[in-house]
Amino acid sequence: SHIAFYNLEISREFFGDYEVDGAESILVFVEDFYKILKSASKDDILYLESNDYYLICTFEDGGNRRVFELPLADNSMESAVPASIEYDGVFDVELVDLKQSCNDLDKIVKTDRFKVITDDNRMTVVAPNDSMVRYNQVINIDSDSKCNVIVNIQYINEILKLFRISKIATLKIGDNLPMSWSVESGDELVKVSGLIAPIIEEDDG
């Protein structure tokens, strides 16, 4: 229940200036790389290059320059590749509806589980079986699939942070399968997607 995959794709047209001299694949620690990117100012131009040991990040703004050398991660630490999955249900849902569910489950029901049931063009978010407070929220969707899955609510909250890209998320679910999700900008220049491992609920019977 604590395994998640994330994928980010950004088209070259998204950037004001973009030039790549050959394709290259490198492995870095995302937390360190994020801190470096976050330090950029609005007018900075970022140059990236690598050698056998470092990803070299150079920010230039006029005549000013800052350089970070980020150690590469060991190639033996390559992330596992998620398996290809055939899903029963594929549908769009507004992030505002997911946010309402997360707030209700977290603050009122007091659970860290996000249980989804789909049936007859409806997505129902319910409290898990062992919750003291019973809860359900019905959201209209364009899918007649019949399936259910439970995931950790913290990963749904991460999806909500992508509202600046789009106000709609596409979900793919199947009975006790990893939940697949994607958020794509209207101009199709930015797409974020991922998989969330399911939580298997104990049968009360």
PDB file of C-alpha atoms in Angstrom:
ATOM      1  CA  SER A   1       0.000   0.000   0.000  1.00  0.00           C
ATOM      2  CA  HIS A   2       3.027   2.306   0.115  1.00  0.00           C
ATOM      3  CA  ILE A   3       4.298   1.796  -3.437  1.00  0.00           C
ATOM      4  CA  ALA A   4       3.653   4.452  -6.080  1.00  0.00           C
ATOM      5  CA  PHE A   5       5.072   5.236  -9.514  1.00  0.00           C
ATOM      6  CA  TYR A   6       5.216   8.730 -11.002  1.00  0.00           C
ATOM      7  CA  ASN A   7       5.930   9.830 -14.559  1.00  0.00           C
ATOM      8  CA  LEU A   8       6.281  13.354 -15.964  1.00  0.00           C
ATOM      9  CA  GLU A   9       6.386  14.212 -19.683  1.00  0.00           C
ATOM     10  CA  ILE A  10       6.990  17.788 -20.882  1.00  0.00           C
ATOM     11  CA  SER A  11       6.954  18.654 -24.585  1.00  0.00           C
ATOM     12  CA  ARG A  12       9.739  20.871 -25.934  1.00  0.00           C
ATOM     13  CA  GLU A  13       7.115  23.442 -27.006  1.00  0.00           C
ATOM     14  CA  PHE A  14       6.404  24.081 -23.317  1.00  0.00           C
ATOM     15  CA  PHE A  15       9.744  25.859 -22.907  1.00  0.00           C
ATOM     16  CA  GLY A  16      10.618  29.321 -24.160  1.00  0.00           C
ATOM     17  CA  ASP A  17      14.111  28.084 -25.087  1.00  0.00           C
ATOM     18  CA  TYR A  18      14.801  24.407 -25.636  1.00  0.00           C
ATOM     19  CA  GLU A  19      17.739  22.725 -27.339  1.00  0.00           C
ATOM     20  CA  VAL A  20      19.042  19.218 -26.815  1.00  0.00           C
ATOM     21  CA  ASP A  21      22.263  17.918 -28.320  1.00  0.00           C
ATOM     22  CA  GLY A  22      21.582  14.194 -28.381  1.00  0.00           C
ATOM     23  CA  ALA A  23      19.435  12.025 -26.104  1.00  0.00           C
ATOM     24  CA  GLU A  24      20.735  10.813 -22.758  1.00  0.00           C
ATOM     25  CA  SER A  25      19.342   8.863 -19.827  1.00  0.00           C
ATOM     26  CA  ILE A  26      20.609   9.555 -16.316  1.00  0.00           C
ATOM     27  CA  LEU A  27      19.524   8.662 -12.786  1.00  0.00           C
ATOM     28  CA  VAL A  28      19.459  11.276 -10.012  1.00  0.00           C
ATOM     29  CA  PHE A  29      17.874  11.623  -6.589  1.00  0.00           C
ATOM     30  CA  VAL A  30      14.685  13.564  -7.231  1.00  0.00           C
ATOM     31  CA  GLU A  31      14.640  15.362  -3.867  1.00  0.00           C
ATOM     32  CA  ASP A  32      18.047  16.962  -4.475  1.00  0.00           C
ATOM     33  CA  PHE A  33      17.214  17.800  -8.088  1.00  0.00           C
ATOM     34  CA  TYR A  34      13.943  19.415  -6.993  1.00  0.00           C
ATOM     35  CA  LYS A  35      15.761  21.660  -4.514  1.00  0.00           C
ATOM     36  CA  ILE A  36      18.084  22.832  -7.285  1.00  0.00           C
ATOM     37  CA  LEU A  37      15.220  23.565  -9.691  1.00  0.00           C
ATOM     38  CA  LYS A  38      13.285  25.375  -6.972  1.00  0.00           C
ATOM     39  CA  SER A  39      16.194  27.784  -6.498  1.00  0.00           C
ATOM     40  CA  ALA A  40      15.819  29.113 -10.063  1.00  0.00           C
ATOM     41  CA  SER A  41      14.609  32.655 -10.651  1.00  0.00           C
ATOM     42  CA  LYS A  42      12.091  33.599 -13.329  1.00  0.00           C
ATOM     43  CA  ASP A  43      14.695  34.799 -15.850  1.00  0.00           C
ATOM     44  CA  ASP A  44      17.224  31.992 -15.365  1.00  0.00           C
ATOM     45  CA  ILE A  45      18.186  29.761 -18.288  1.00  0.00           C
ATOM     46  CA  LEU A  46      19.125  26.242 -17.207  1.00  0.00           C
ATOM     47  CA  TYR A  47      21.895  24.266 -18.914  1.00  0.00           C
ATOM     48  CA  LEU A  48      22.221  20.555 -18.114  1.00  0.00           C
ATOM     49  CA  GLU A  49      25.178  18.320 -18.865  1.00  0.00           C
ATOM     50  CA  SER A  50      26.575  15.185 -17.297  1.00  0.00           C
ATOM     51  CA  ASN A  51      29.706  13.140 -16.939  1.00  0.00           C
ATOM     52  CA  ASP A  52      30.311   9.766 -15.323  1.00  0.00           C
ATOM     53  CA  TYR A  53      29.811  11.186 -11.842  1.00  0.00           C
ATOM     54  CA  TYR A  54      27.635  14.317 -11.861  1.00  0.00           C
ATOM     55  CA  LEU A  55      24.657  16.046 -13.391  1.00  0.00           C
ATOM     56  CA  ILE A  56      25.921  19.603 -13.847  1.00  0.00           C
ATOM     57  CA  CYS A  57      23.158  22.217 -13.543  1.00  0.00           C
ATOM     58  CA  THR A  58      24.135  25.720 -14.638  1.00  0.00           C
ATOM     59  CA  PHE A  59      21.792  28.691 -14.199  1.00  0.00           C
ATOM     60  CA  GLU A  60      22.572  31.810 -16.227  1.00  0.00           C
ATOM     61  CA  ASP A  61      20.871  35.203 -16.007  1.00  0.00           C
ATOM     62  CA  GLY A  62      22.627  37.848 -18.045  1.00  0.00           C
ATOM     63  CA  GLY A  63      26.237  37.779 -16.875  1.00  0.00           C
ATOM     64  CA  ASN A  64      25.494  35.915 -13.649  1.00  0.00           C
ATOM     65  CA  ARG A  65      26.024  32.185 -13.293  1.00  0.00           C
ATOM     66  CA  ARG A  66      25.378  29.524 -10.639  1.00  0.00           C
ATOM     67  CA  VAL A  67      26.568  25.922 -10.950  1.00  0.00           C
ATOM     68  CA  PHE A  68      25.449  22.830  -9.036  1.00  0.00           C
ATOM     69  CA  GLU A  69      27.092  19.431  -9.450  1.00  0.00           C
ATOM     70  CA  LEU A  70      24.592  16.778  -8.390  1.00  0.00           C
ATOM     71  CA  PRO A  71      26.021  13.269  -7.832  1.00  0.00           C
ATOM     72  CA  LEU A  72      24.461  10.645 -10.049  1.00  0.00           C
ATOM     73  CA  ALA A  73      22.633   7.777  -8.388  1.00  0.00           C
ATOM     74  CA  ASP A  74      24.132   4.316  -8.680  1.00  0.00           C
ATOM     75  CA  ASN A  75      22.812   2.599 -11.826  1.00  0.00           C
ATOM     76  CA  SER A  76      22.096  -0.470  -9.702  1.00  0.00           C
ATOM     77  CA  MET A  77      19.295   1.568  -8.085  1.00  0.00           C
ATOM     78  CA  GLU A  78      17.196   1.667 -11.252  1.00  0.00           C
ATOM     79  CA  SER A  79      13.482   1.913 -10.503  1.00  0.00           C
ATOM     80  CA  ALA A  80      11.275  -1.051 -11.259  1.00  0.00           C
ATOM     81  CA  VAL A  81       9.200  -0.738 -14.420  1.00  0.00           C
ATOM     82  CA  PRO A  82       5.453  -1.051 -13.735  1.00  0.00           C
ATOM     83  CA  ALA A  83       3.660  -3.886 -15.481  1.00  0.00           C
ATOM     84  CA  SER A  84       1.146  -3.285 -18.259  1.00  0.00           C
ATOM     85  CA  ILE A  85      -2.362  -3.640 -16.824  1.00  0.00           C
ATOM     86  CA  GLU A  86      -5.753  -4.042 -18.496  1.00  0.00           C
ATOM     87  CA  TYR A  87      -8.382  -2.051 -16.601  1.00  0.00           C
ATOM     88  CA  ASP A  88     -12.146  -2.482 -16.361  1.00  0.00           C
ATOM     89  CA  GLY A  89     -12.922   1.182 -15.744  1.00  0.00           C
ATOM     90  CA  VAL A  90     -11.496   4.351 -17.344  1.00  0.00           C
ATOM     91  CA  PHE A  91     -13.082   7.723 -16.593  1.00  0.00           C
ATOM     92  CA  ASP A  92     -12.483  11.401 -15.871  1.00  0.00           C
ATOM     93  CA  VAL A  93     -13.171  13.015 -12.501  1.00  0.00           C
ATOM     94  CA  GLU A  94     -12.844  16.610 -11.352  1.00  0.00           C
ATOM     95  CA  LEU A  95     -10.114  17.297  -8.812  1.00  0.00           C
ATOM     96  CA  VAL A  96     -12.520  19.392  -6.734  1.00  0.00           C
ATOM     97  CA  ASP A  97     -14.641  16.258  -6.160  1.00  0.00           C
ATOM     98  CA  LEU A  98     -11.592  14.223  -5.144  1.00  0.00           C
ATOM     99  CA  LYS A  99     -10.579  17.017  -2.780  1.00  0.00           C
ATOM    100  CA  GLN A 100     -13.996  16.934  -1.108  1.00  0.00           C
ATOM    101  CA  SER A 101     -13.698  13.187  -0.572  1.00  0.00           C
ATOM    102  CA  CYS A 102     -10.177  13.492   0.845  1.00  0.00           C
ATOM    103  CA  ASN A 103     -11.208  16.233   3.268  1.00  0.00           C
ATOM    104  CA  ASP A 104     -14.237  14.271   4.478  1.00  0.00           C
ATOM    105  CA  LEU A 105     -12.327  11.020   4.923  1.00  0.00           C
ATOM    106  CA  ASP A 106      -9.339  12.645   6.612  1.00  0.00           C
ATOM    107  CA  LYS A 107     -10.988  15.224   8.860  1.00  0.00           C
ATOM    108  CA  ILE A 108     -14.342  13.604   9.679  1.00  0.00           C
ATOM    109  CA  VAL A 109     -14.066   9.861   9.123  1.00  0.00           C
ATOM    110  CA  LYS A 110     -10.455   9.861  10.376  1.00  0.00           C
ATOM    111  CA  THR A 111      -9.148   7.262   7.940  1.00  0.00           C
ATOM    112  CA  ASP A 112      -6.114   7.075   5.673  1.00  0.00           C
ATOM    113  CA  ARG A 113      -7.885   4.849   3.133  1.00  0.00           C
ATOM    114  CA  PHE A 114      -9.637   6.009  -0.034  1.00  0.00           C
ATOM    115  CA  LYS A 115     -12.124   3.367  -1.217  1.00  0.00           C
ATOM    116  CA  VAL A 116     -13.665   3.688  -4.694  1.00  0.00           C
ATOM    117  CA  ILE A 117     -16.590   1.686  -6.089  1.00  0.00           C
ATOM    118  CA  THR A 118     -17.817   2.211  -9.669  1.00  0.00           C
ATOM    119  CA  ASP A 119     -21.176   1.089 -11.033  1.00  0.00           C
ATOM    120  CA  ASP A 120     -23.750   2.450 -13.513  1.00  0.00           C
ATOM    121  CA  ASN A 121     -21.958   5.705 -14.414  1.00  0.00           C
ATOM    122  CA  ARG A 122     -21.255   6.503 -10.790  1.00  0.00           C
ATOM    123  CA  MET A 123     -18.091   6.606  -8.750  1.00  0.00           C
ATOM    124  CA  THR A 124     -18.806   6.181  -5.056  1.00  0.00           C
ATOM    125  CA  VAL A 125     -16.161   7.024  -2.470  1.00  0.00           C
ATOM    126  CA  VAL A 126     -16.919   5.227   0.791  1.00  0.00           C
ATOM    127  CA  ALA A 127     -15.436   4.791   4.233  1.00  0.00           C
ATOM    128  CA  PRO A 128     -13.573   1.501   4.768  1.00  0.00           C
ATOM    129  CA  ASN A 129     -15.390  -1.359   6.481  1.00  0.00           C
ATOM    130  CA  ASP A 130     -13.785  -0.845   9.879  1.00  0.00           C
ATOM    131  CA  SER A 131     -14.503   2.903  10.130  1.00  0.00           C
ATOM    132  CA  MET A 132     -16.615   4.095  13.064  1.00  0.00           C
ATOM    133  CA  VAL A 133     -18.189   6.832  10.901  1.00  0.00           C
ATOM    134  CA  ARG A 134     -20.016   5.643   7.784  1.00  0.00           C
ATOM    135  CA  TYR A 135     -19.578   7.777   4.672  1.00  0.00           C
ATOM    136  CA  ASN A 136     -20.222   7.845   0.938  1.00  0.00           C
ATOM    137  CA  GLN A 137     -19.937  10.433  -1.811  1.00  0.00           C
ATOM    138  CA  VAL A 138     -21.461   9.768  -5.237  1.00  0.00           C
ATOM    139  CA  ILE A 139     -19.753  11.353  -8.272  1.00  0.00           C
ATOM    140  CA  ASN A 140     -21.178  11.112 -11.787  1.00  0.00           C
ATOM    141  CA  ILE A 141     -18.738   9.611 -14.308  1.00  0.00           C
ATOM    142  CA  ASP A 142     -18.865   8.357 -17.886  1.00  0.00           C
ATOM    143  CA  SER A 143     -18.234   4.659 -17.259  1.00  0.00           C
ATOM    144  CA  ASP A 144     -20.509   1.693 -16.615  1.00  0.00           C
ATOM    145  CA  SER A 145     -17.719  -0.483 -15.187  1.00  0.00           C
ATOM    146  CA  LYS A 146     -18.276  -2.405 -11.961  1.00  0.00           C
ATOM    147  CA  CYS A 147     -15.138  -2.559  -9.849  1.00  0.00           C
ATOM    148  CA  ASN A 148     -13.586  -1.327  -6.620  1.00  0.00           C
ATOM    149  CA  VAL A 149     -10.191  -0.483  -5.185  1.00  0.00           C
ATOM    150  CA  ILE A 150      -8.725   1.001  -2.005  1.00  0.00           C
ATOM    151  CA  VAL A 151      -5.592   3.182  -1.946  1.00  0.00           C
ATOM    152  CA  ASN A 152      -3.832   5.314   0.624  1.00  0.00           C
ATOM    153  CA  ILE A 153      -5.365   8.788   0.771  1.00  0.00           C
ATOM    154  CA  GLN A 154      -1.954  10.502   0.839  1.00  0.00           C
ATOM    155  CA  TYR A 155      -1.402   9.598  -2.826  1.00  0.00           C
ATOM    156  CA  ILE A 156      -4.765  11.043  -3.860  1.00  0.00           C
ATOM    157  CA  ASN A 157      -3.752  14.255  -2.075  1.00  0.00           C
ATOM    158  CA  GLU A 158      -0.596  14.356  -4.201  1.00  0.00           C
ATOM    159  CA  ILE A 159      -2.725  14.290  -7.363  1.00  0.00           C
ATOM    160  CA  LEU A 160      -4.704  17.286  -6.074  1.00  0.00           C
ATOM    161  CA  LYS A 161      -1.527  19.399  -6.160  1.00  0.00           C
ATOM    162  CA  LEU A 162      -1.595  19.236  -9.967  1.00  0.00           C
ATOM    163  CA  PHE A 163      -4.651  21.503 -10.306  1.00  0.00           C
ATOM    164  CA  ARG A 164      -2.575  24.141 -12.122  1.00  0.00           C
ATOM    165  CA  ILE A 165      -2.017  21.646 -14.931  1.00  0.00           C
ATOM    166  CA  SER A 166      -5.638  20.572 -15.175  1.00  0.00           C
ATOM    167  CA  LYS A 167      -8.787  20.491 -13.059  1.00  0.00           C
ATOM    168  CA  ILE A 168      -9.566  16.966 -14.270  1.00  0.00           C
ATOM    169  CA  ALA A 169      -7.824  13.644 -13.626  1.00  0.00           C
ATOM    170  CA  THR A 170      -8.260  10.438 -15.618  1.00  0.00           C
ATOM    171  CA  LEU A 171      -8.510   7.344 -13.435  1.00  0.00           C
ATOM    172  CA  LYS A 172      -8.160   3.699 -14.444  1.00  0.00           C
ATOM    173  CA  ILE A 173      -9.258   1.088 -11.930  1.00  0.00           C
ATOM    174  CA  GLY A 174      -9.993  -2.614 -11.604  1.00  0.00           C
ATOM    175  CA  ASP A 175     -10.810  -4.915  -8.718  1.00  0.00           C
ATOM    176  CA  ASN A 176      -7.861  -4.722  -6.293  1.00  0.00           C
ATOM    177  CA  LEU A 177      -5.525  -3.564  -9.076  1.00  0.00           C
ATOM    178  CA  PRO A 178      -3.124  -0.609  -8.786  1.00  0.00           C
ATOM    179  CA  MET A 179      -4.974   2.627  -9.500  1.00  0.00           C
ATOM    180  CA  SER A 180      -3.648   4.367 -12.616  1.00  0.00           C
ATOM    181  CA  TRP A 181      -4.073   8.137 -12.903  1.00  0.00           C
ATOM    182  CA  SER A 182      -3.059  10.921 -15.246  1.00  0.00           C
ATOM    183  CA  VAL A 183      -3.398  14.708 -15.389  1.00  0.00           C
ATOM    184  CA  GLU A 184      -2.775  16.474 -18.720  1.00  0.00           C
ATOM    185  CA  SER A 185      -2.729  20.155 -19.616  1.00  0.00           C
ATOM    186  CA  GLY A 186      -5.276  21.433 -22.125  1.00  0.00           C
ATOM    187  CA  ASP A 187      -2.528  22.158 -24.670  1.00  0.00           C
ATOM    188  CA  GLU A 188      -1.164  18.602 -24.189  1.00  0.00           C
ATOM    189  CA  LEU A 189       2.336  19.947 -23.432  1.00  0.00           C
ATOM    190  CA  VAL A 190       2.506  18.580 -19.880  1.00  0.00           C
ATOM    191  CA  LYS A 191       1.331  15.174 -18.687  1.00  0.00           C
ATOM    192  CA  VAL A 192       1.781  13.670 -15.225  1.00  0.00           C
ATOM    193  CA  SER A 193       0.779  10.083 -14.539  1.00  0.00           C
ATOM    194  CA  GLY A 194       1.279   7.365 -11.991  1.00  0.00           C
ATOM    195  CA  LEU A 195       0.270   4.108 -10.327  1.00  0.00           C
ATOM    196  CA  ILE A 196      -0.858   3.619  -6.728  1.00  0.00           C
ATOM    197  CA  ALA A 197      -0.629   0.209  -5.081  1.00  0.00           C
ATOM    198  CA  PRO A 198      -3.956  -1.151  -3.774  1.00  0.00           C
ATOM    199  CA  ILE A 199      -4.794  -1.920  -0.166  1.00  0.00           C
ATOM    200  CA  ILE A 200      -6.522  -5.276   0.265  1.00  0.00           C
ATOM    201  CA  GLU A 201      -9.371  -4.901   2.743  1.00  0.00           C
ATOM    202  CA  GLU A 202     -10.099  -7.688   5.201  1.00  0.00           C
ATOM    203  CA  ASP A 203     -13.402  -9.482   4.639  1.00  0.00           C
ATOM    204  CA  ASP A 204     -15.669  -9.044   7.654  1.00  0.00           C
ATOM    205  CA  GLY A 205     -17.311 -12.386   6.907  1.00  0.00           C
TER     206      GLY A 205
END
